Short mmCIF file of C-alpha atoms in Angstrom, two decimals:
data_model
loop_
_atom_site.label_atom_id
_atom_site.label_comp_id
_atom_site.label_asym_id
_atom_site.label_seq_id
_atom_site.Cartn_x
_atom_site.Cartn_y
_atom_site.Cartn_z
CA MET D 1 -17.96 -17.60 121.71
CA ARG D 2 -15.55 -20.52 121.91
CA ARG D 3 -17.70 -23.56 122.46
CA THR D 4 -16.74 -25.48 119.37
CA PRO D 5 -17.12 -29.03 120.85
CA LEU D 6 -20.60 -28.17 122.16
CA VAL D 7 -21.65 -26.66 118.85
CA LEU D 8 -20.32 -29.63 116.88
CA ALA D 9 -22.10 -32.08 119.20
CA ALA D 10 -25.37 -30.14 118.95
CA TYR D 11 -25.21 -29.89 115.16
CA ALA D 12 -24.22 -33.55 114.72
CA THR D 13 -27.13 -34.66 116.93
CA LEU D 14 -29.51 -32.32 115.15
CA SER D 15 -28.50 -33.47 111.67
CA LEU D 16 -28.92 -37.13 112.67
CA THR D 17 -32.37 -36.58 114.20
CA LEU D 18 -33.48 -34.57 111.16
CA GLY D 19 -31.99 -37.09 108.73
CA GLY D 20 -33.57 -40.03 110.54
CA GLN D 21 -37.02 -38.48 110.71
CA TRP D 22 -37.77 -39.05 107.04
CA ILE D 23 -36.84 -42.73 107.24
CA ALA D 24 -39.07 -43.11 110.31
CA ALA D 25 -41.85 -41.03 108.76
CA LYS D 26 -41.84 -43.05 105.54
CA LEU D 27 -42.13 -46.27 107.54
CA GLY D 28 -45.02 -44.74 109.45
CA VAL D 29 -47.05 -43.27 106.59
CA THR D 30 -47.02 -46.57 104.73
CA ALA D 31 -48.96 -48.10 107.63
CA VAL D 32 -51.18 -45.31 109.02
CA PRO D 33 -52.69 -42.03 107.72
CA ALA D 34 -50.08 -39.29 107.40
CA LEU D 35 -51.92 -36.67 109.46
CA GLU D 36 -52.70 -39.19 112.19
CA LEU D 37 -49.03 -40.11 112.47
CA SER D 38 -48.05 -36.43 112.52
CA THR D 39 -50.53 -35.70 115.32
CA MET D 40 -49.30 -38.63 117.38
CA ARG D 41 -45.73 -37.44 116.85
CA PHE D 42 -46.48 -34.11 118.47
CA ALA D 43 -48.63 -35.62 121.19
CA ILE D 44 -45.64 -37.75 122.24
CA ALA D 45 -43.33 -34.73 122.01
CA SER D 46 -45.73 -32.70 124.17
CA VAL D 47 -45.55 -35.23 126.97
CA VAL D 48 -41.75 -35.31 126.83
CA LEU D 49 -41.39 -31.52 126.74
CA VAL D 50 -43.89 -30.86 129.54
CA ALA D 51 -42.03 -33.40 131.67
CA ALA D 52 -38.74 -31.64 130.88
CA CYS D 53 -40.23 -28.29 131.90
CA GLY D 54 -41.48 -29.83 135.13
CA VAL D 55 -38.11 -31.32 136.00
CA THR D 56 -36.20 -28.13 135.16
CA ARG D 57 -38.93 -25.84 136.55
CA THR D 58 -39.04 -23.94 133.29
CA PRO D 59 -42.10 -21.65 132.99
CA LEU D 60 -44.14 -21.52 129.80
CA PRO D 61 -44.27 -18.06 128.14
CA PHE D 62 -48.06 -17.72 128.05
CA GLY D 63 -47.69 -13.95 127.75
CA ARG D 64 -46.22 -14.43 124.25
CA TRP D 65 -48.89 -16.85 123.08
CA ARG D 66 -49.80 -14.86 119.95
CA PRO D 67 -46.44 -15.05 118.14
CA ILE D 68 -45.94 -18.58 119.47
CA ALA D 69 -49.32 -19.60 118.03
CA ALA D 70 -48.26 -18.10 114.69
CA ALA D 71 -45.02 -20.10 114.83
CA ALA D 72 -47.02 -23.25 115.65
CA ALA D 73 -49.38 -22.61 112.74
CA CYS D 74 -46.40 -22.41 110.37
CA GLY D 75 -43.91 -24.84 111.91
CA VAL D 76 -46.23 -27.51 113.30
CA LEU D 77 -49.59 -27.40 111.52
CA GLY D 78 -48.47 -26.11 108.12
CA PHE D 79 -45.07 -27.76 107.90
CA ASN D 80 -46.18 -31.21 109.03
CA THR D 81 -49.41 -31.23 107.03
CA LEU D 82 -47.57 -30.49 103.79
CA ALA D 83 -44.47 -32.55 104.62
CA PHE D 84 -46.33 -35.72 105.64
CA LEU D 85 -48.91 -35.52 102.86
CA GLY D 86 -46.10 -34.91 100.39
CA LEU D 87 -44.21 -37.86 101.82
CA SER D 88 -47.14 -40.12 100.98
CA LEU D 89 -46.77 -39.09 97.31
CA THR D 90 -42.99 -38.92 96.87
CA PRO D 91 -40.02 -41.07 97.96
CA ALA D 92 -38.41 -40.40 101.32
CA SER D 93 -35.19 -39.56 99.47
CA ASP D 94 -36.90 -36.64 97.71
CA THR D 95 -38.21 -35.29 101.01
CA ALA D 96 -34.88 -35.74 102.80
CA LEU D 97 -33.16 -33.74 100.06
CA ILE D 98 -35.71 -31.06 99.11
CA ILE D 99 -36.68 -29.82 102.57
CA PRO D 100 -33.17 -29.50 104.07
CA THR D 101 -31.78 -27.74 101.02
CA THR D 102 -34.70 -25.28 100.74
CA ILE D 103 -35.07 -24.31 104.41
CA PRO D 104 -31.81 -22.26 104.67
CA LEU D 105 -32.64 -19.99 101.75
CA ALA D 106 -36.28 -19.56 102.82
CA THR D 107 -35.19 -18.78 106.38
CA ALA D 108 -32.54 -16.32 105.24
CA LEU D 109 -35.11 -14.42 103.20
CA PHE D 110 -37.64 -14.33 106.07
CA ALA D 111 -34.90 -13.36 108.52
CA THR D 112 -34.22 -10.14 106.63
CA LEU D 113 -37.59 -8.99 108.00
CA ILE D 114 -36.10 -9.06 111.52
CA HIS D 115 -32.93 -7.30 110.36
CA GLU D 116 -30.61 -10.31 110.05
CA ARG D 117 -28.00 -9.37 107.48
CA LEU D 118 -27.26 -11.47 104.42
CA THR D 119 -23.50 -10.91 104.43
CA ALA D 120 -21.35 -11.66 101.42
CA ARG D 121 -19.64 -14.52 103.28
CA ARG D 122 -22.98 -16.06 104.19
CA LEU D 123 -24.23 -15.80 100.62
CA VAL D 124 -21.08 -17.54 99.41
CA GLY D 125 -21.67 -20.27 101.99
CA PHE D 126 -25.27 -20.68 100.79
CA ALA D 127 -24.07 -20.94 97.21
CA ILE D 128 -21.41 -23.56 97.98
CA ALA D 129 -23.77 -25.64 100.13
CA THR D 130 -26.49 -25.44 97.46
CA VAL D 131 -24.06 -26.75 94.84
CA GLY D 132 -23.21 -29.61 97.19
CA ALA D 133 -26.90 -30.34 97.76
CA ALA D 134 -27.45 -30.39 94.00
CA LEU D 135 -24.66 -32.95 93.63
CA VAL D 136 -26.26 -35.14 96.30
CA ILE D 137 -29.65 -34.89 94.59
CA VAL D 138 -28.25 -35.61 91.11
CA GLY D 139 -26.30 -38.53 92.53
CA GLY D 140 -29.47 -39.90 94.08
CA GLN D 141 -31.33 -39.65 90.78
CA GLN D 142 -28.66 -41.82 89.17
CA ALA D 143 -29.78 -44.61 91.47
CA GLY D 144 -33.06 -44.81 89.58
CA GLY D 145 -36.68 -43.79 90.08
CA GLU D 146 -39.20 -42.52 87.54
CA ALA D 147 -40.76 -39.08 87.62
CA SER D 148 -44.55 -38.80 87.78
CA SER D 149 -47.21 -36.14 88.30
CA GLU D 150 -47.90 -37.60 91.75
CA ARG D 151 -44.24 -37.37 92.69
CA LEU D 152 -44.14 -33.80 91.40
CA ARG D 153 -47.12 -32.84 93.58
CA GLY D 154 -45.40 -34.39 96.55
CA ASP D 155 -42.18 -32.51 95.84
CA LEU D 156 -44.08 -29.20 95.57
CA MET D 157 -45.70 -29.88 98.94
CA GLU D 158 -42.25 -30.40 100.43
CA LEU D 159 -41.13 -27.03 99.03
CA GLY D 160 -44.12 -25.38 100.67
CA ALA D 161 -43.35 -27.15 103.93
CA ALA D 162 -39.77 -25.84 103.88
CA ALA D 163 -40.99 -22.26 103.37
CA LEU D 164 -43.36 -22.56 106.35
CA TRP D 165 -40.58 -23.92 108.54
CA GLY D 166 -38.43 -20.94 107.59
CA ALA D 167 -41.23 -18.59 108.65
CA SER D 168 -41.60 -20.45 111.97
CA LEU D 169 -37.87 -20.21 112.66
CA THR D 170 -37.92 -16.48 112.05
CA ILE D 171 -40.78 -15.97 114.52
CA GLY D 172 -38.95 -18.17 117.00
CA ALA D 173 -35.82 -16.06 116.65
CA LEU D 174 -37.76 -13.07 117.94
CA VAL D 175 -39.43 -14.87 120.85
CA VAL D 176 -36.37 -16.69 122.24
CA ARG D 177 -34.49 -13.42 122.58
CA LYS D 178 -36.45 -12.88 125.80
CA GLU D 179 -37.86 -16.32 126.60
CA THR D 180 -36.25 -19.68 127.39
CA VAL D 181 -35.81 -22.06 124.48
CA LEU D 182 -37.40 -24.99 126.33
CA GLY D 183 -40.41 -22.94 127.41
CA TYR D 184 -40.93 -21.59 123.90
CA VAL D 185 -40.62 -24.98 122.20
CA THR D 186 -42.93 -26.65 124.73
CA LEU D 187 -45.72 -24.09 124.33
CA MET D 188 -45.34 -24.07 120.53
CA VAL D 189 -45.59 -27.86 120.38
CA LEU D 190 -48.61 -27.90 122.72
CA ILE D 191 -50.44 -25.31 120.61
CA GLY D 192 -49.42 -27.09 117.40
CA THR D 193 -50.68 -30.42 118.71
CA ALA D 194 -54.06 -28.85 119.49
CA MET D 195 -54.16 -27.49 115.93
CA LEU D 196 -53.33 -30.89 114.44
CA LEU D 197 -55.81 -32.93 116.51
CA PRO D 198 -58.88 -32.23 114.32
CA LEU D 199 -56.97 -32.98 111.11
CA GLY D 200 -55.53 -36.19 112.52
CA ALA D 201 -59.04 -37.39 113.35
CA VAL D 202 -60.30 -37.00 109.77
CA PRO D 203 -59.19 -40.37 108.35
CA GLN D 204 -60.24 -42.80 111.11
CA ALA D 205 -60.93 -40.72 114.24
CA TYR D 206 -57.93 -42.44 115.89
CA ARG D 207 -59.87 -45.73 116.12
CA ASP D 208 -56.95 -47.63 114.59
CA VAL D 209 -54.34 -46.38 117.09
CA PRO D 210 -54.75 -49.36 119.51
CA SER D 211 -53.97 -51.72 116.62
CA TRP D 212 -50.75 -49.99 115.56
CA THR D 213 -47.84 -52.37 115.09
CA ALA D 214 -44.65 -52.16 117.14
CA GLU D 215 -42.84 -50.80 114.07
CA THR D 216 -45.35 -47.96 113.71
CA TRP D 217 -45.08 -47.06 117.40
CA LEU D 218 -41.30 -47.14 117.10
CA ALA D 219 -41.47 -44.73 114.17
CA ALA D 220 -43.88 -42.42 116.03
CA GLY D 221 -41.73 -42.59 119.16
CA PHE D 222 -38.56 -41.67 117.28
CA LEU D 223 -40.35 -38.79 115.58
CA GLY D 224 -41.83 -37.52 118.84
CA VAL D 225 -38.83 -37.85 121.13
CA PHE D 226 -35.82 -37.29 118.89
CA SER D 227 -37.04 -35.54 115.73
CA THR D 228 -39.32 -33.18 117.67
CA ALA D 229 -38.55 -32.77 121.38
CA VAL D 230 -34.76 -33.03 121.06
CA ALA D 231 -34.41 -31.55 117.55
CA PHE D 232 -36.67 -28.54 118.15
CA VAL D 233 -34.86 -27.58 121.35
CA LEU D 234 -31.46 -27.87 119.65
CA PHE D 235 -32.71 -25.97 116.61
CA LEU D 236 -34.03 -23.05 118.66
CA TRP D 237 -30.88 -23.10 120.80
CA ALA D 238 -28.92 -22.55 117.58
CA VAL D 239 -31.38 -19.86 116.48
CA ARG D 240 -30.95 -17.99 119.77
CA HIS D 241 -27.16 -18.02 119.60
CA PHE D 242 -26.49 -17.69 115.87
CA GLY D 243 -29.64 -16.18 114.36
CA ALA D 244 -32.35 -17.86 112.28
CA SER D 245 -30.62 -17.81 108.89
CA LEU D 246 -27.29 -19.20 110.12
CA ALA D 247 -28.93 -21.82 112.35
CA ALA D 248 -30.96 -23.05 109.39
CA MET D 249 -27.68 -23.94 107.65
CA VAL D 250 -27.59 -27.11 109.75
CA THR D 251 -30.32 -28.56 107.55
CA TYR D 252 -27.76 -28.71 104.72
CA LEU D 253 -26.11 -31.45 106.77
CA THR D 254 -29.30 -33.53 106.82
CA PRO D 255 -28.73 -35.19 103.42
CA VAL D 256 -25.25 -36.20 104.61
CA ALA D 257 -26.74 -37.68 107.79
CA ALA D 258 -29.45 -39.40 105.74
CA LEU D 259 -26.82 -41.04 103.55
CA LEU D 260 -24.93 -42.19 106.64
CA LEU D 261 -28.05 -43.61 108.30
CA ALA D 262 -29.12 -45.33 105.08
CA PHE D 263 -25.69 -46.97 104.90
CA ILE D 264 -25.77 -48.10 108.54
CA ILE D 265 -29.44 -49.12 108.83
CA LEU D 266 -30.42 -50.08 105.29
CA ALA D 267 -27.00 -51.10 103.96
CA GLU D 268 -27.45 -48.68 101.05
CA ARG D 269 -24.14 -47.64 99.53
CA PRO D 270 -23.95 -43.97 98.48
CA LEU D 271 -22.69 -43.13 95.00
CA TRP D 272 -19.40 -41.29 94.65
CA LEU D 273 -21.16 -38.12 93.44
CA GLN D 274 -23.25 -38.07 96.62
CA LEU D 275 -20.09 -38.33 98.73
CA VAL D 276 -18.53 -35.43 96.83
CA GLY D 277 -21.72 -33.42 97.33
CA GLY D 278 -21.68 -34.15 101.06
CA ALA D 279 -18.13 -32.83 101.33
CA VAL D 280 -19.06 -29.66 99.41
CA ILE D 281 -22.06 -29.10 101.70
CA VAL D 282 -19.83 -29.23 104.77
CA MET D 283 -17.47 -26.72 103.13
CA GLY D 284 -20.37 -24.37 102.43
CA VAL D 285 -21.70 -24.55 105.98
CA ARG D 286 -18.20 -23.90 107.29
CA ALA D 287 -17.77 -20.90 104.97
CA ALA D 288 -21.10 -19.37 106.05
CA ALA D 289 -20.40 -19.88 109.74
CA THR D 290 -16.84 -18.56 109.81
CA ARG D 291 -16.53 -15.17 111.52
CA SER D 292 -20.29 -14.91 111.85
CA HIS D 293 -20.89 -16.56 115.23
CA PRO D 294 -19.49 -13.90 117.54
CA VAL D 295 -21.41 -11.03 115.94
CA VAL D 296 -24.75 -12.83 115.85
CA ALA D 297 -24.30 -14.30 119.30
CA GLN D 298 -23.58 -10.91 120.86
CA GLY D 299 -26.67 -9.45 119.22
CA ALA D 300 -28.82 -12.33 120.41
CA VAL D 301 -27.58 -12.12 123.98
CA ALA D 302 -27.91 -8.36 124.05
CA ALA D 303 -31.48 -8.62 122.85
#
């Protein structure tokens, strides 16, 4: 499958939306309850995705609602509950590094349940990218920041969130073999939003939403449109064509994108060790992807 420019564009966009979500989320959770922000994120995404289905006349796969509901429970309810609550306890930098570097391994392990092979080349790619991620994390710790029990709890929540996202991706890999990506993502987000609604109402029953600041709405809008509607569709597109474990490798690029966005938006200069780590991550992703795309893609299309 020779669509290298399209793949590069999709992965670059996906890494930027995933990298930017933790900056936007941190801005949001400092102003409003985490679960309320998460619910509003998916409510906005639901509107965007339903509109996209209407324009493209894409049907929703109601006949597959059971596995899609399971994916929503893991990837929307579970992932966002743990990720956003953890984000309120730990720095955004921890979240932006822990989740992206844990998702690929968790997904690869879950994907063995649906007979995706962990080839030697892919394992080498995982190992190289993990070393690069470790360099980025160590480099970030050099910039300062004290450890605490609260921060540790937040980091553990982020690890749990990454595992749940890996489970959701694996379920999605099965469903999108026979269903459209847009239809699957739309129904999953709709079901996930319904699951989140009661939790989001716990803090203030949404009474504070009319008084949200423009900055909070901007954060929620970015999360809903780009980090959910756009990112989820691109993610599942990659899952359909490359398999769950290989598609999850794109999250290794998120710390690199986060460093780039922090430099552009916040004028934060990355340390040299972080730059080296970013380069190693790209090498690892490249190693895992080489010679794997055609085999996985043929299997996905045949399914």
